[in-house]
Coordinates of C-alpha atoms and ligand atoms in Angstrom, one line a residue:
X1 CA 170.3 145.9 90.1
X2 CA 172.5 147.3 87.3
X3 CA 171.4 150.8 86.1
X4 CA 172.7 153.2 83.6
X5 CA 172.3 157.0 84.0
X6 CA 172.9 159.6 81.4
X7 CA 171.7 162.9 80.0
X8 CA 171.2 163.2 76.2
X9 CA 170.1 165.9 73.8
X10 CA 166.9 165.3 71.7
X11 CA 169.1 163.9 69.0
X12 CA 170.8 161.4 71.3
X13 CA 174.1 163.2 72.0
X14 CA 175.7 162.8 75.4
X15 CA 179.0 164.6 74.8
X16 CA 181.7 166.1 72.6
X17 CA 184.4 163.6 73.5
X18 CA 185.7 165.7 76.3
X19 CA 182.8 167.1 78.2
X20 CA 179.0 167.4 78.3
X21 CA 177.9 170.2 75.9
X22 CA 175.6 171.8 78.4
X23 CA 175.5 172.9 82.0
X24 CA 172.4 171.9 83.9
X25 CA 173.0 172.0 87.7
X26 CA 169.7 170.3 88.3
X27 CA 170.8 167.3 86.3
X28 CA 174.1 167.0 88.2
X29 CA 172.0 167.1 91.5
X30 CA 169.7 164.4 90.0
X31 CA 172.8 162.3 89.1
X32 CA 174.2 162.6 92.6
X33 CA 170.9 161.6 94.2
X34 CA 170.6 158.5 92.0
X35 CA 174.1 157.3 92.5
X36 CA 174.9 158.4 96.1
X37 CA 176.1 155.4 98.1
X38 CA 176.3 153.0 95.2
X39 CA 179.3 152.0 93.1
X40 CA 179.6 153.7 89.7
X41 CA 181.3 152.3 86.6
X42 CA 182.8 154.5 83.9
X43 CA 185.1 154.4 80.9
X44 CA 188.6 155.9 81.1
X45 CA 187.6 158.9 79.0
X46 CA 184.7 159.7 81.3
X47 CA 187.0 159.4 84.3
X48 CA 189.4 161.8 82.7
X49 CA 186.6 164.2 81.8
X50 CA 185.8 164.7 85.5
X51 CA 187.6 167.8 86.9
X52 CA 190.5 166.5 89.1
X53 CA 188.9 168.1 92.2
X54 CA 185.8 166.0 91.7
X55 CA 187.4 162.6 91.3
X56 CA 186.9 160.2 92.7
X57 CA 183.2 161.0 93.0
X58 CA 182.7 161.1 96.8
X59 CA 180.6 158.5 98.7
X60 CA 180.8 156.0 95.8
X61 CA 183.3 153.4 94.7
X62 CA 184.6 154.7 91.4
X63 CA 185.3 151.8 88.9
X64 CA 187.2 152.7 85.7
X65 CA 186.8 150.3 82.8
X66 CA 190.1 150.4 80.9
X67 CA 192.7 148.2 79.2
X68 CA 195.6 150.2 80.8
X69 CA 197.3 149.9 84.1
X70 CA 196.3 151.9 87.1
X71 CA 198.6 154.9 87.7
X72 CA 198.7 158.4 89.0
X73 CA 196.0 159.2 86.4
X74 CA 193.5 156.8 88.1
X75 CA 194.3 157.8 91.8
X76 CA 191.2 157.3 93.9
X77 CA 189.5 155.1 91.3
X78 CA 189.6 151.3 90.8
X79 CA 190.7 150.2 87.4
X80 CA 189.0 147.1 86.0
X81 CA 189.7 145.4 82.7
X82 CA 186.1 144.2 82.1
X83 CA 182.6 144.4 83.5
X84 CA 182.4 142.2 86.6
X85 CA 180.2 139.1 86.2
X86 CA 178.7 139.8 89.6
X87 CA 178.6 142.7 92.0
X88 CA 178.9 142.7 95.8
X89 CA 176.6 145.7 95.9
X90 CA 172.9 145.2 95.2
X91 CA 172.8 148.5 93.2
X92 CA 175.4 149.6 90.7
X93 CA 175.3 152.4 88.2
X94 CA 177.0 152.7 84.8
X95 CA 177.8 156.3 84.2
X96 CA 179.3 156.5 80.8
X97 CA 180.5 157.3 78.4
X98 CA 179.3 156.3 74.9
X99 CA 181.5 153.2 74.6
X100 CA 180.6 151.9 78.0
X101 CA 176.9 152.5 77.7
X102 CA 177.0 150.7 74.3
X103 CA 178.9 147.8 75.9
X104 CA 176.5 147.4 78.9
X105 CA 173.0 148.4 77.5
X106 CA 172.0 144.7 77.1
X107 CA 172.8 144.0 80.7
X108 CA 171.2 146.9 82.5
X109 CA 167.8 146.7 84.3
X110 CA 167.0 150.4 84.7
X111 CA 167.8 153.5 82.7
X112 CA 167.7 157.0 84.2
X113 CA 167.7 159.4 81.2
X114 CA 167.7 163.1 81.3
X115 CA 166.4 164.5 78.1
X116 CA 167.9 167.9 77.4
X117 CA 165.7 170.1 75.2
X118 CA 168.2 170.8 72.4
X119 CA 169.5 169.4 69.1
X120 CA 173.2 169.4 69.0
X121 CA 174.3 167.2 66.1
X122 CA 175.0 170.0 63.6
X123 CA 177.1 172.0 66.0
X124 CA 179.3 169.0 67.2
X125 CA 179.8 167.2 63.9
X126 CA 182.3 164.3 64.2
X127 CA 183.0 165.0 67.8
X128 CA 179.5 164.0 68.9
X129 CA 179.3 161.0 71.3
X130 CA 175.9 159.2 71.2
X131 CA 173.7 157.5 73.7
X132 CA 172.7 154.0 72.8
X133 CA 169.3 153.5 71.3
X134 CA 167.0 152.4 74.1
X135 CA 166.0 148.7 73.4
X136 CA 162.3 147.9 72.9
X137 CA 162.5 145.7 76.0
X138 CA 162.5 148.8 78.1
X139 CA 159.1 150.3 78.9
X140 CA 158.6 153.9 79.9
X141 CA 157.2 153.8 83.4
X142 CA 157.3 157.3 84.5
X143 CA 158.2 160.8 83.5
X144 CA 157.7 164.3 84.6
X145 CA 156.6 167.4 82.9
X146 CA 159.0 169.6 81.1
X147 CA 160.8 171.9 83.5
X148 CA 162.6 175.1 82.7
X149 CA 166.0 175.3 84.3
X150 CA 166.4 178.8 85.7
X151 CA 170.2 178.5 86.2
X152 CA 171.1 176.0 83.4
X153 CA 172.1 177.6 80.1
X154 CA 173.0 175.7 76.9
X155 CA 176.6 176.1 76.1
X156 CA 177.8 175.1 72.6
X157 CA 181.4 175.8 71.4
X158 CA 181.7 178.6 73.9
X159 CA 178.6 180.4 72.9
X160 CA 175.9 180.8 75.5
X161 CA 172.3 180.7 74.7
X162 CA 170.1 183.2 76.5
X163 CA 167.3 180.7 76.5
X164 CA 166.7 178.7 79.6
X165 CA 167.4 175.0 78.8
X166 CA 164.5 172.6 79.3
X167 CA 165.0 169.2 80.6
X168 CA 163.0 166.1 81.6
X169 CA 163.8 163.2 83.8
X170 CA 162.8 159.8 82.4
X171 CA 163.0 156.4 84.1
X172 CA 162.9 153.2 82.1
X173 CA 162.7 149.7 83.5
X174 CA 163.3 146.6 81.5
X175 CA 159.9 145.0 80.8
X176 CA 161.2 141.5 81.4
X177 CA 162.9 142.5 84.7
X178 CA 161.6 140.5 87.7
Ligands
NAP201 N1 175.7 163.1 79.1 C1 176.1 162.1 80.0 O1 175.3 161.7 80.8 C2 177.5 161.6 79.9 C3 178.0 160.7 80.9 C4 179.3 160.2 80.8 C5 180.1 160.7 79.8 N2 179.6 161.6 78.9 C6 180.5 162.0 77.8 O2 180.9 160.9 77.0 C7 182.2 161.2 76.4 C8 183.1 160.1 76.7 O3 182.6 158.9 76.1 P1 183.5 157.9 75.2 O4 182.6 156.9 74.5 O5 184.4 158.8 74.3 O6 184.5 157.2 76.2 P2 184.2 156.3 77.6 O7 183.2 155.3 77.3 O8 184.1 157.2 78.7 O9 185.7 155.6 77.7 C9 186.2 154.9 76.7 C10 187.4 154.1 77.2 O10 186.9 153.2 78.2 C11 187.5 151.9 78.1 N3 186.5 150.9 77.8 C12 185.3 151.2 77.1 N4 184.6 150.1 77.1 C13 185.3 149.1 77.6 C14 185.1 147.7 77.9 N5 183.9 147.1 77.5 N6 186.0 147.0 78.5 C15 187.2 147.6 78.9 N7 187.4 148.9 78.8 C16 186.5 149.6 78.1 C17 188.6 152.1 77.0 O11 189.8 152.5 77.6 P3 191.2 152.1 77.1 O12 191.3 152.7 75.7 O13 192.2 152.7 78.1 O14 191.2 150.6 77.1 C18 188.0 153.2 76.1 O15 189.0 153.9 75.4 C19 182.6 162.6 77.0 O16 182.2 163.6 76.1 C20 181.8 162.7 78.3 O17 181.6 164.0 78.6 C21 178.4 162.1 78.9

């Protein structure tokens, strides 16, 4: 099973090119729970966006899609030039960023999407990195009610909102999946 996991704003934004424009600890815990024990695949920019002390992500093989050679910058990760045709592991997760989600969306079976209750397009302008549009071959199979994050606060361009950030976990499975 190849899955993709991301968090996006209501207007489909996943990042500002360097980081995620929000801090929602519950979403990070959700990501950890989904990917724990499984290989993760990410683009070079997403790898570099992880704080050095958190990479490689523990308990998971970290694959870095990249046309460059491995080096000090990739220590702890495994650089690969293209998506493997097959995987040794029965469950593998694509974890971004925008380029890699776009390159793999047609091949993934499952999407785990966290919807962050904010519109960010106006504040990020050209820096906005977008999630792919979810193809119609995915059916919404489950969701949960809106939750209010008590600790998470929306951060945009260094400004903190006092409003708790709402989020929702959504799981999509491809309708034509066996
Ligand atoms: N909200 C979320 O859930 C989430 C998750 C992950 C990342 N993000 C955000 O996404 C942003 C980064 O995304 P991004 O689109 O700028 O970059 P990215 O997809 O992380 O990395 C792009 C790089 O990966 C390599 N690459 C991409 N596709 C490839 C392919 N098909 N084959 C081989 N190599 C490939 C290329 O490296 P080379 O140029 O070296 O060849 C490319 O420059 C950041 O803001 C990050 O915080 C958000």
